[in-house]
């Protein structure tokens, strides 16, 4: 079992706009058969975690909830949960969340789906195994950094 931070970033290092939007990313042309393609990656995922900003943006996108895997959302607020979605709103610490995800994943990998701050917390706790970052040919100029503080290394 591996804990991944799998994401895309702009050339200037932003994972989302200042409004937490990912629209810039979905406007890109993806090779869905390539070596880092999303469909093959997500097939191996048993549980995922994201911050509240990523979660809220996904809900605002107007698309149906796209994950069948249990999903932890790090938040201190009550948020809407789509009907039938396995979403767990939590204020628990990263170590506890990782333990819960591991138990729920059925031997599959874990995905830190967003954002950079969440990945940095997992790395600081020694719970991040792999970082997969794909660069999109876009300059956002400002936004949510893919890695707060410039490092997600746990060494």
mmCIF file of C-alpha atoms in Angstrom:
data_model
loop_
_atom_site.group_PDB
_atom_site.id
_atom_site.type_symbol
_atom_site.label_atom_id
_atom_site.label_comp_id
_atom_site.label_asym_id
_atom_site.label_seq_id
_atom_site.Cartn_x
_atom_site.Cartn_y
_atom_site.Cartn_z
ATOM 1 C CA UNK A 1 0.000 0.000 0.000
ATOM 2 C CA UNK A 2 1.354 3.402 -1.037
ATOM 3 C CA UNK A 3 0.230 6.903 -0.055
ATOM 4 C CA UNK A 4 0.422 9.150 -3.127
ATOM 5 C CA UNK A 5 0.201 12.878 -3.675
ATOM 6 C CA UNK A 6 -0.984 12.812 -7.287
ATOM 7 C CA UNK A 7 -1.652 16.212 -8.767
ATOM 8 C CA UNK A 8 -1.042 18.632 -11.582
ATOM 9 C CA UNK A 9 0.469 22.067 -11.312
ATOM 10 C CA UNK A 10 0.920 25.108 -13.482
ATOM 11 C CA UNK A 11 4.419 25.925 -14.696
ATOM 12 C CA UNK A 12 4.650 28.564 -11.961
ATOM 13 C CA UNK A 13 3.759 26.053 -9.229
ATOM 14 C CA UNK A 14 0.046 26.535 -8.538
ATOM 15 C CA UNK A 15 -2.435 23.711 -8.094
ATOM 16 C CA UNK A 16 -5.517 25.978 -8.132
ATOM 17 C CA UNK A 17 -6.386 29.612 -8.766
ATOM 18 C CA UNK A 18 -6.829 32.161 -5.979
ATOM 19 C CA UNK A 19 -10.546 31.187 -6.057
ATOM 20 C CA UNK A 20 -9.548 27.511 -5.546
ATOM 21 C CA UNK A 21 -10.680 26.704 -9.104
ATOM 22 C CA UNK A 22 -9.330 23.801 -11.128
ATOM 23 C CA UNK A 23 -10.989 24.887 -14.394
ATOM 24 C CA UNK A 24 -7.575 25.732 -15.871
ATOM 25 C CA UNK A 25 -6.550 22.106 -15.393
ATOM 26 C CA UNK A 26 -9.598 20.516 -16.987
ATOM 27 C CA UNK A 27 -9.130 22.718 -20.059
ATOM 28 C CA UNK A 28 -5.867 20.861 -20.820
ATOM 29 C CA UNK A 29 -5.459 18.055 -23.345
ATOM 30 C CA UNK A 30 -4.689 14.842 -21.443
ATOM 31 C CA UNK A 31 -3.252 11.561 -22.706
ATOM 32 C CA UNK A 32 -5.581 9.152 -20.916
ATOM 33 C CA UNK A 33 -3.412 6.207 -21.990
ATOM 34 C CA UNK A 34 -0.092 7.741 -20.859
ATOM 35 C CA UNK A 35 2.138 6.477 -18.053
ATOM 36 C CA UNK A 36 0.676 8.871 -15.453
ATOM 37 C CA UNK A 37 -2.896 8.827 -16.742
ATOM 38 C CA UNK A 38 -5.715 9.374 -14.281
ATOM 39 C CA UNK A 39 -7.920 6.347 -15.174
ATOM 40 C CA UNK A 40 -5.205 3.782 -14.420
ATOM 41 C CA UNK A 41 -4.100 5.665 -11.316
ATOM 42 C CA UNK A 42 -7.543 5.974 -9.737
ATOM 43 C CA UNK A 43 -8.297 2.268 -10.352
ATOM 44 C CA UNK A 44 -5.623 1.423 -7.765
ATOM 45 C CA UNK A 45 -6.947 3.827 -5.121
ATOM 46 C CA UNK A 46 -8.866 2.506 -2.115
ATOM 47 C CA UNK A 47 -9.369 5.769 -0.184
ATOM 48 C CA UNK A 48 -8.634 9.448 -0.633
ATOM 49 C CA UNK A 49 -8.295 12.635 1.364
ATOM 50 C CA UNK A 50 -8.629 16.298 0.472
ATOM 51 C CA UNK A 51 -8.969 19.667 2.084
ATOM 52 C CA UNK A 52 -12.266 21.513 2.331
ATOM 53 C CA UNK A 53 -11.383 23.965 -0.469
ATOM 54 C CA UNK A 54 -10.824 21.171 -2.994
ATOM 55 C CA UNK A 55 -13.971 19.387 -1.842
ATOM 56 C CA UNK A 56 -16.125 22.508 -2.085
ATOM 57 C CA UNK A 57 -14.800 23.306 -5.561
ATOM 58 C CA UNK A 58 -15.646 19.785 -6.721
ATOM 59 C CA UNK A 59 -19.188 20.212 -5.403
ATOM 60 C CA UNK A 60 -19.543 23.640 -7.080
ATOM 61 C CA UNK A 61 -18.348 22.251 -10.418
ATOM 62 C CA UNK A 62 -21.828 20.897 -11.064
ATOM 63 C CA UNK A 63 -20.535 17.411 -11.859
ATOM 64 C CA UNK A 64 -21.853 14.406 -9.935
ATOM 65 C CA UNK A 65 -19.584 13.128 -7.159
ATOM 66 C CA UNK A 66 -16.971 11.153 -9.067
ATOM 67 C CA UNK A 67 -15.524 8.806 -6.454
ATOM 68 C CA UNK A 68 -16.794 5.484 -5.191
ATOM 69 C CA UNK A 69 -13.913 5.233 -2.714
ATOM 70 C CA UNK A 70 -14.311 6.474 0.849
ATOM 71 C CA UNK A 71 -13.181 10.099 0.981
ATOM 72 C CA UNK A 72 -11.956 12.047 4.003
ATOM 73 C CA UNK A 73 -12.414 15.806 3.934
ATOM 74 C CA UNK A 74 -10.317 17.809 6.386
ATOM 75 C CA UNK A 75 -12.588 20.530 7.724
ATOM 76 C CA UNK A 76 -13.813 22.277 10.847
ATOM 77 C CA UNK A 77 -17.191 23.023 9.264
ATOM 78 C CA UNK A 78 -20.306 21.085 8.389
ATOM 79 C CA UNK A 79 -20.389 20.659 4.617
ATOM 80 C CA UNK A 80 -22.954 19.250 2.216
ATOM 81 C CA UNK A 81 -22.494 15.559 1.387
ATOM 82 C CA UNK A 82 -23.944 14.334 -1.919
ATOM 83 C CA UNK A 83 -26.483 11.553 -1.583
ATOM 84 C CA UNK A 84 -24.860 8.124 -1.781
ATOM 85 C CA UNK A 85 -21.283 9.441 -1.463
ATOM 86 C CA UNK A 86 -18.975 7.907 1.142
ATOM 87 C CA UNK A 87 -17.637 11.187 2.530
ATOM 88 C CA UNK A 88 -16.200 11.519 6.017
ATOM 89 C CA UNK A 89 -15.855 15.061 7.305
ATOM 90 C CA UNK A 90 -13.132 15.122 9.935
ATOM 91 C CA UNK A 91 -11.160 17.327 12.273
ATOM 92 C CA UNK A 92 -8.911 14.412 13.266
ATOM 93 C CA UNK A 93 -5.163 14.625 13.023
ATOM 94 C CA UNK A 94 -3.299 13.373 9.954
ATOM 95 C CA UNK A 95 -2.009 10.208 11.677
ATOM 96 C CA UNK A 96 -5.529 9.165 12.690
ATOM 97 C CA UNK A 97 -6.916 9.985 9.240
ATOM 98 C CA UNK A 98 -4.163 7.904 7.612
ATOM 99 C CA UNK A 99 -4.955 4.961 9.911
ATOM 100 C CA UNK A 100 -8.670 5.188 9.089
ATOM 101 C CA UNK A 101 -7.970 5.441 5.355
ATOM 102 C CA UNK A 102 -5.625 2.454 5.483
ATOM 103 C CA UNK A 103 -8.276 0.351 7.235
ATOM 104 C CA UNK A 104 -10.937 1.346 4.685
ATOM 105 C CA UNK A 105 -8.784 0.970 1.542
ATOM 106 C CA UNK A 106 -8.926 -2.816 1.324
ATOM 107 C CA UNK A 107 -5.222 -3.128 0.551
ATOM 108 C CA UNK A 108 -5.337 -0.552 -2.246
ATOM 109 C CA UNK A 109 -3.317 2.673 -2.335
ATOM 110 C CA UNK A 110 -4.206 5.986 -0.690
ATOM 111 C CA UNK A 111 -4.493 9.283 -2.564
ATOM 112 C CA UNK A 112 -3.933 12.755 -1.220
ATOM 113 C CA UNK A 113 -6.176 14.344 -3.832
ATOM 114 C CA UNK A 114 -5.756 17.967 -2.849
ATOM 115 C CA UNK A 115 -4.099 20.210 -2.058
ATOM 116 C CA UNK A 116 -0.510 21.061 -1.397
ATOM 117 C CA UNK A 117 -1.088 21.909 2.268
ATOM 118 C CA UNK A 118 -2.641 18.505 2.923
ATOM 119 C CA UNK A 119 0.287 16.785 1.181
ATOM 120 C CA UNK A 120 2.745 18.815 3.276
ATOM 121 C CA UNK A 121 0.994 17.696 6.484
ATOM 122 C CA UNK A 122 1.200 14.031 5.448
ATOM 123 C CA UNK A 123 4.872 14.460 4.507
ATOM 124 C CA UNK A 124 5.682 16.155 7.830
ATOM 125 C CA UNK A 125 4.121 13.172 9.624
ATOM 126 C CA UNK A 126 6.201 10.735 7.537
ATOM 127 C CA UNK A 127 3.082 9.354 5.845
ATOM 128 C CA UNK A 128 3.711 10.333 2.214
ATOM 129 C CA UNK A 129 5.354 7.670 0.039
ATOM 130 C CA UNK A 130 5.194 9.039 -3.513
ATOM 131 C CA UNK A 131 4.687 12.389 -5.185
ATOM 132 C CA UNK A 132 3.351 12.417 -8.746
ATOM 133 C CA UNK A 133 3.243 15.923 -10.186
ATOM 134 C CA UNK A 134 2.301 16.612 -13.775
ATOM 135 C CA UNK A 135 3.034 20.053 -15.207
ATOM 136 C CA UNK A 136 0.510 21.784 -17.419
ATOM 137 C CA UNK A 137 1.696 24.411 -19.934
ATOM 138 C CA UNK A 138 -0.116 27.211 -18.107
ATOM 139 C CA UNK A 139 1.040 30.181 -16.013
ATOM 140 C CA UNK A 140 -1.527 31.158 -13.359
ATOM 141 C CA UNK A 141 0.496 33.981 -11.775
ATOM 142 C CA UNK A 142 -1.058 33.396 -8.350
ATOM 143 C CA UNK A 143 -3.137 30.832 -6.536
ATOM 144 C CA UNK A 144 -2.887 27.850 -4.239
ATOM 145 C CA UNK A 145 0.670 26.495 -4.302
ATOM 146 C CA UNK A 146 1.234 22.849 -5.137
ATOM 147 C CA UNK A 147 3.622 22.743 -2.192
ATOM 148 C CA UNK A 148 3.339 25.358 0.581
ATOM 149 C CA UNK A 149 6.736 26.481 1.762
ATOM 150 C CA UNK A 150 8.368 25.040 -1.330
ATOM 151 C CA UNK A 151 8.961 21.553 0.086
ATOM 152 C CA UNK A 152 6.969 18.419 0.772
ATOM 153 C CA UNK A 153 10.019 16.377 1.654
ATOM 154 C CA UNK A 154 9.859 14.458 4.929
ATOM 155 C CA UNK A 155 13.632 14.024 5.162
#
